[in-house]
Amino acid sequence: MKRKQTVTSGIATMLVLAMTACGGTNGATPNNGTPDPAPSVNEGTGNNGTNGTENQGLTGEFEIQYFVGGYGDSWWKEVLEGFQEANPELNITQTAGPNINEQTRPRWIQGDTPDVVYIDGAGSNERQMIDDGQLMDITDFLAEMENADGEKLTDILISQPTAYDGDRNYTLPLVFGSWGLFYDKAFFNENDWTAPTNWSEFIDTSEQVKASGISALIHTGVYPYYINGGLVDSAIVAANGGDGSILTQQANLEEGSFSGPAVQKALGQVVELVDKGLIDPGAVSLNHTDSQIQWLQHRAAFIPSGLWLENEMSKDIPDGFEFGFIPSVAQDAGENNIVIPYTNTIAIAENAKNPEAAKAFLQYAFTEANAVRWAELTGALMNVKADLSNTSASEVVKEAMEFFNSDTTTVAPVAVLNADVEKAKQDATIALATGRITAEEWMQRLEAAAAKARN
Amino acid sequence: MSQSAKRKVFLIVFLLPTFLFFCLFTLYPIGKGIQISFYDWSGGTKNMDFIGLDNYKQMFSDPIVGRAVGNDYFLVFGKVIGIMLLATFFAVAVTRLNVWGKNVYRVLFFIPNVISVVVIGVLWRYVYNPNLGFLNSFLSLFTEERVQTAWLGEPNTAMTSLLWPPIWAGIGFYMILLIAAILSIPKELYEAADLDGASQWRQFLSVTLPLMWEQMKVSVLHIVMTTLNGSFILVWIMTEGGPDNSTQVMGSYLYQMGFRQYHMGYAATIGVLILVLSLLTTMILQRVMKRDTIELA
């Protein structure tokens, strides 16, 4: 078998490489084969021609790279179509797909990058791209930016751009969402279980669920960032008195930020779940599809995940299933809910060939109308304040929006960990959630990883 | 043109293109890989910092590398023993023993070879699924409580669980190889052995085994090479090296470091380790398995 496959894949690889080599001369524009003309833009905002025609908009080449995953590509196609209509002279190239990050990597290494990149999916990491000098510093542009409707960007964003190196912005959050725990409201009603609003209620409900013969909590053990986002991080912020700056301190790799009393208390809560047998014993070996399918089949009551969940599983949701969302359960009674947000960002490449068009695209895309379309087409939230109540956005997204707008909710800042520390955190959490290490060992591992990353 | 010159041109016409392809697709990537292993490089930019042997120093003190090497050799030994024993047994059974439906078995055992490795990985993930999987459902028939073992999630069962899919998938190919070897052994030898009163077992030891030794050697070397270089695929599909790095093999750790943690230089260093260990293991096995060639007169 192996020999056969090796030969076949060898031939395939050679063919691919040979074709790549042949195509290398026009690699700069792989989708249309014509060399880039010098980028140019008509700066005029109104009629600028003596011939009396409308503004022809931007000209030249404009290339955008976007990852196609759980959110699909219909929003992108629609928005880019509108952008094209607004700029008929602009030649737009869409470089997109589920493996786009790997596919365009050689181009990024060579410095032949698209103008705009949406950073999402496997193989993408905005912190690494910034460290590698791949993204343009857009601090001043974002501070002044007005969208196509003339609104000031900073006024309409739900989550402000993450600051790197102190106060610099390289990315603009496009998708805004929240981690949290999901449950089936109908199933809970049927069994007379109440959705928890704090830790002791969570333990009570979980014990009841367990007594009925199913697991209380199932999670995605192969990718422990699900349980980190949906449970551990909100527990850390809750234990820190609702102060989310601890996550920023961790992202800045500050010494002691992974081993303070707040972290200790939060890890103690995970240990409590392990000791009481409330975590599904099989969860450790499940990937997201496995764990989510089993949760949909009522083999467990709660699952930590993000707001994309309903959209992602839409084809497998059984009849009568009602998505319920709780941003956090680790807080004490009477304390605020904690929202651990995640964002997927969009950025302009440092080597963008048409930065004017790139900036114009951001201005075009970040409008309330596009935010409503995003919610309708993807079932998730775009990072622009928008009234979704009369839209066809999913109920779970509307419910989440209520949490974000509520006085009893604290939204933590977006913190992106260094990739090595992130991996150490995932490894330590899965070891903790299976009872193989103690909370102290978790903290030691993370402090060591942070110390190594600081050097 | 003289006869010898013609001969040379003839040879060059055949050899040169192959040699060029070999240089381009084998020697150059190996050289480039070795070169990258001396750099600190994220894999996403033009900037590379030369750091000498630092990656190597880090590798030798990295506990996960040690575990990955151990896991790789666990798979090597497990697969060599598992596949060779079963493939030899089935090959002898369908050629020398009077088994009913010989040809059906050949086809059945070969089927996994036409299935993509990815599909095999996904298939076995279902078999091992703790709540919905075949294995736990089957075992639950014999127990009062439902079996909920997370085969791929517990350090003491995860590596063994990763061993069965490649054995299952590998038997067919090596069985066909060995069947071909056995069928090329002249019938007269077995007839003579029968006349001398040799049992089936004696015939296997004294006739079959020595005469198919070359094919067995090739099979073992092939299993070793493909495991050290290719165990990555199944591991990545089934566990991604987890939980907590307990099923990491060199290939999966290389991928993790290069493409998930952005240390392409370090990943290249692990690649060099795979190259060195593969070469060493093959050389040692070549020596250990050397036998006098037995020629059929």
XYZ file of N, CA, C and O in Angstrom, chain B residues 73-166:
376
model
N 9.696 4.503 17.823
C 10.267 3.152 17.825
C 9.288 2.124 18.370
O 9.319 0.951 17.978
N 8.384 2.559 19.252
C 7.314 1.661 19.684
C 6.487 1.243 18.471
O 6.183 0.060 18.275
N 6.155 2.233 17.623
C 5.375 1.923 16.419
C 6.186 1.053 15.453
O 5.660 0.123 14.849
N 7.498 1.360 15.319
C 8.347 0.573 14.418
C 8.345 -0.893 14.839
O 8.023 -1.788 14.046
N 8.663 -1.146 16.106
C 8.741 -2.538 16.564
C 7.368 -3.200 16.513
O 7.232 -4.337 16.059
N 6.357 -2.477 16.971
C 5.005 -3.032 16.973
C 4.551 -3.403 15.577
O 4.015 -4.484 15.341
N 4.813 -2.511 14.627
C 4.356 -2.764 13.265
C 5.153 -3.876 12.606
O 4.590 -4.740 11.937
N 6.482 -3.875 12.810
C 7.299 -4.920 12.186
C 6.842 -6.285 12.684
O 6.574 -7.198 11.898
N 6.709 -6.425 14.008
C 6.317 -7.719 14.563
C 4.888 -8.066 14.141
O 4.613 -9.140 13.611
N 3.977 -7.122 14.345
C 2.570 -7.385 14.039
C 2.343 -7.703 12.576
O 1.750 -8.734 12.229
N 2.844 -6.849 11.706
C 2.581 -7.033 10.276
C 3.294 -8.272 9.749
O 2.703 -9.098 9.051
N 4.581 -8.454 10.120
C 5.335 -9.573 9.558
C 4.772 -10.916 10.003
O 4.639 -11.841 9.203
N 4.421 -11.012 11.298
C 3.860 -12.279 11.774
C 2.565 -12.599 11.033
O 2.396 -13.696 10.490
N 1.663 -11.641 11.010
C 0.355 -11.897 10.410
C 0.459 -12.066 8.900
O -0.147 -12.976 8.325
N 1.271 -11.197 8.246
C 1.386 -11.284 6.784
C 2.002 -12.625 6.393
O 1.548 -13.281 5.446
N 3.043 -13.071 7.127
C 3.669 -14.355 6.816
C 2.676 -15.487 7.031
O 2.531 -16.386 6.191
N 1.966 -15.416 8.159
C 0.999 -16.467 8.460
C -0.051 -16.574 7.346
O -0.324 -17.653 6.832
N -0.605 -15.427 6.958
C -1.658 -15.468 5.940
C -1.091 -15.873 4.585
O -1.741 -16.596 3.820
N 0.132 -15.420 4.281
C 0.732 -15.773 2.993
C 0.938 -17.280 2.912
O 0.624 -17.916 1.894
N 1.458 -17.867 3.980
C 1.680 -19.316 3.990
C 0.336 -20.033 3.940
O 0.163 -21.023 3.219
N -0.631 -19.498 4.691
C -1.941 -20.146 4.749
C -2.588 -20.219 3.366
O -3.120 -21.257 2.991
N -2.531 -19.131 2.607
C -3.234 -19.167 1.316
C -2.408 -19.823 0.213
O -2.921 -20.048 -0.870
N -1.138 -20.111 0.477
C -0.360 -20.791 -0.568
C -0.092 -22.257 -0.218
O -0.345 -23.144 -1.013
N 0.399 -22.481 1.006
C 0.846 -23.828 1.355
C -0.222 -24.666 2.047
O -0.204 -25.879 1.961
N -1.096 -24.028 2.801
C -2.108 -24.806 3.517
C -3.371 -24.856 2.680
O -3.637 -23.956 1.881
N -4.145 -25.885 2.899
C -5.331 -26.032 2.075
C -6.507 -25.280 2.687
O -7.364 -25.843 3.326
N -6.501 -23.956 2.488
C -7.544 -23.146 3.102
C -8.660 -22.918 2.100
O -8.415 -22.673 0.923
N -9.892 -22.951 2.592
C -11.039 -22.712 1.712
C -11.126 -21.217 1.348
O -10.910 -20.360 2.202
N -11.394 -20.916 0.118
C -11.611 -19.531 -0.311
C -10.362 -18.670 -0.296
O -10.401 -17.506 0.093
N -9.248 -19.257 -0.748
C -7.957 -18.558 -0.737
C -8.025 -17.173 -1.378
O -7.536 -16.190 -0.847
N -8.634 -17.129 -2.564
C -8.614 -15.873 -3.318
C -9.440 -14.785 -2.645
O -9.112 -13.607 -2.743
N -10.500 -15.210 -1.962
C -11.331 -14.239 -1.251
C -10.484 -13.533 -0.190
O -10.532 -12.316 -0.034
N -9.676 -14.316 0.515
C -8.840 -13.729 1.567
C -7.851 -12.723 0.997
O -7.619 -11.663 1.555
N -7.256 -13.078 -0.144
C -6.290 -12.162 -0.758
C -6.935 -10.809 -1.008
O -6.381 -9.765 -0.698
N -8.135 -10.857 -1.587
C -8.834 -9.609 -1.913
C -9.199 -8.866 -0.627
O -8.954 -7.666 -0.493
N -9.768 -9.604 0.332
C -10.214 -8.974 1.575
C -9.076 -8.251 2.277
O -9.196 -7.099 2.668
N -7.948 -8.955 2.413
C -6.829 -8.356 3.147
C -6.221 -7.171 2.397
O -5.605 -6.309 2.988
N -6.402 -7.172 1.072
C -5.774 -6.097 0.306
C -6.628 -4.826 0.291
O -6.120 -3.747 0.006
N -7.901 -4.960 0.635
C -8.812 -3.808 0.541
C -8.293 -2.547 1.257
O -8.327 -1.459 0.687
N -7.782 -2.653 2.512
C -7.311 -1.430 3.180
C -6.276 -0.650 2.366
O -6.123 0.551 2.542
N -5.560 -1.344 1.458
C -4.527 -0.667 0.684
C -5.084 0.294 -0.348
O -4.377 1.158 -0.834
N -6.335 0.096 -0.723
C -6.895 1.024 -1.708
C -7.693 2.129 -1.012
O -8.290 2.965 -1.663
N -7.696 2.111 0.326
C -8.363 3.189 1.065
C -7.311 4.213 1.471
O -6.213 3.858 1.881
N -7.662 5.490 1.362
C -6.726 6.545 1.751
C -6.417 6.473 3.251
O -7.269 6.089 4.055
N -5.187 6.828 3.607
C -4.776 6.776 5.014
C -5.685 7.662 5.865
O -6.000 7.340 7.009
N -6.104 8.781 5.286
C -6.969 9.701 6.021
C -8.275 9.006 6.399
O -8.748 9.081 7.532
N -8.834 8.274 5.423
C -10.093 7.572 5.691
C -9.873 6.509 6.775
O -10.700 6.334 7.670
N -8.729 5.824 6.697
C -8.424 4.812 7.710
C -8.390 5.458 9.091
O -8.961 4.938 10.055
N -7.738 6.622 9.185
C -7.650 7.326 10.468
C -9.024 7.696 11.005
O -9.345 7.448 12.167
N -9.860 8.242 10.132
C -11.199 8.665 10.560
C -12.028 7.445 10.972
O -12.713 7.438 11.995
N -11.911 6.387 10.158
C -12.621 5.132 10.443
C -12.281 4.615 11.833
O -13.157 4.282 12.635
N -10.987 4.572 12.136
C -10.560 4.040 13.434
C -10.867 4.983 14.576
O -11.007 4.559 15.716
N -10.951 6.256 14.288
C -11.410 7.190 15.330
C -12.811 6.797 15.776
O -13.140 6.845 16.948
N -13.641 6.404 14.795
C -15.000 5.968 15.139
C -14.964 4.680 15.953
O -15.730 4.521 16.894
N -14.083 3.760 15.542
C -13.986 2.500 16.286
C -13.655 2.786 17.750
O -14.231 2.210 18.668
N -12.734 3.723 17.982
C -12.259 4.001 19.341
C -13.118 5.023 20.091
O -12.882 5.283 21.260
N -14.105 5.638 19.427
C -14.911 6.676 20.081
C -15.465 6.146 21.406
O -16.117 5.106 21.450
N -15.187 6.859 22.503
C -15.544 6.325 23.824
C -17.042 6.131 24.039
O -17.450 5.220 24.760
N -17.885 6.969 23.447
C -19.316 6.873 23.713
C -20.117 6.218 22.593
O -21.132 5.594 22.842
N -19.661 6.395 21.358
C -20.437 5.875 20.237
C -19.702 4.773 19.490
O -20.230 4.187 18.562
N -18.459 4.486 19.885
C -17.594 3.637 19.078
C -17.922 2.161 19.144
O -18.539 1.669 20.091
N -17.451 1.446 18.111
C -17.690 0.011 18.009
C -17.022 -0.748 19.148
O -17.619 -1.633 19.768
N -15.765 -0.388 19.446
C -14.998 -1.165 20.409
C -15.658 -1.175 21.785
O -15.869 -2.238 22.380
N -16.015 0.019 22.281
C -16.651 0.075 23.599
C -18.031 -0.576 23.588
O -18.425 -1.216 24.565
N -18.764 -0.426 22.492
C -20.079 -1.065 22.406
C -19.923 -2.574 22.466
O -20.679 -3.268 23.144
N -18.908 -3.081 21.745
C -18.669 -4.524 21.731
C -18.291 -5.022 23.119
O -18.856 -5.992 23.625
N -17.344 -4.297 23.757
C -16.896 -4.717 25.090
C -18.042 -4.631 26.100
O -18.115 -5.433 27.039
N -18.950 -3.679 25.897
C -20.053 -3.496 26.835
C -21.006 -4.690 26.843
O -21.763 -4.878 27.793
N -20.964 -5.504 25.763
C -21.808 -6.696 25.729
C -21.452 -7.650 26.860
O -22.276 -8.430 27.324
N -20.186 -7.577 27.306
C -19.718 -8.536 28.304
C -19.635 -7.949 29.706
O -19.188 -8.606 30.626
N -19.991 -6.679 29.865
C -19.883 -6.069 31.190
C -21.243 -5.533 31.616
O -22.110 -5.277 30.778
N -21.404 -5.363 32.927
C -22.684 -4.835 33.412
C -22.769 -3.336 33.158
O -23.775 -2.828 32.697
N -21.675 -2.626 33.483
C -21.638 -1.173 33.242
C -21.120 -0.911 31.837
O -20.313 -1.678 31.312
N -21.581 0.171 31.236
C -21.083 0.526 29.916
C -19.589 0.834 29.971
O -19.136 1.556 30.854
N -18.824 0.264 29.029
C -17.395 0.582 28.966
C -17.239 1.974 28.356
O -17.842 2.271 27.329
N -16.473 2.828 29.023
C -16.315 4.204 28.519
C -14.848 4.576 28.338
O -14.482 5.735 28.422
N -14.013 3.565 28.099
C -12.580 3.850 27.976
C -12.319 4.812 26.816
O -12.793 4.583 25.698
N -11.563 5.874 27.101
C -11.163 6.794 26.028
C -9.844 6.280 25.480
O -8.776 6.708 25.887
N -9.935 5.334 24.532
C -8.731 4.618 24.065
C -7.642 5.560 23.591
O -6.464 5.321 23.825
N -8.029 6.614 22.894
C -7.020 7.525 22.355
C -6.696 8.647 23.332
O -5.874 9.510 23.051
N -7.348 8.653 24.491
C -7.179 9.771 25.410
C -6.405 9.434 26.665
O -6.083 10.323 27.437
N -6.125 8.148 26.881
C -5.394 7.789 28.099
C -3.980 7.368 27.738
O -3.787 6.540 26.853
N -2.999 7.957 28.425
C -1.614 7.721 28.036
C -1.243 6.238 27.945
O -0.453 5.862 27.082
N -1.833 5.390 28.810
C -1.413 3.981 28.761
C -2.091 3.189 27.647
O -1.667 2.076 27.330
N -3.137 3.715 27.039
C -3.761 2.973 25.930
C -3.591 3.684 24.587
O -3.770 3.060 23.539
N -3.259 4.971 24.620
C -3.287 5.754 23.378
C -2.305 5.215 22.337
O -2.673 5.005 21.177
N -1.044 4.969 22.740
C -0.063 4.523 21.744
C -0.413 3.148 21.199
O -0.304 2.898 20.000
N -0.851 2.221 22.079
C -1.224 0.890 21.602
C -2.401 0.996 20.634
O -2.457 0.283 19.629
N -3.317 1.916 20.936
C -4.470 2.080 20.043
C -4.051 2.620 18.689
O -4.690 2.341 17.679
N -2.969 3.393 18.682
C -2.486 3.928 17.398
C -1.763 2.865 16.573
O -1.511 3.050 15.395
N -1.424 1.740 17.223
C -0.658 0.700 16.541
C -1.544 -0.177 15.642
O -1.121 -0.600 14.569
N -2.796 -0.446 16.071
C -3.627 -1.394 15.328
C -4.042 -0.911 13.943
O -4.024 -1.714 13.001
N -4.416 0.349 13.759
C -4.810 0.756 12.398
C -3.727 0.513 11.344
O -4.032 -0.085 10.303
N -2.451 0.896 11.585
C -1.464 0.634 10.527
C -1.182 -0.855 10.348
O -0.860 -1.279 9.231
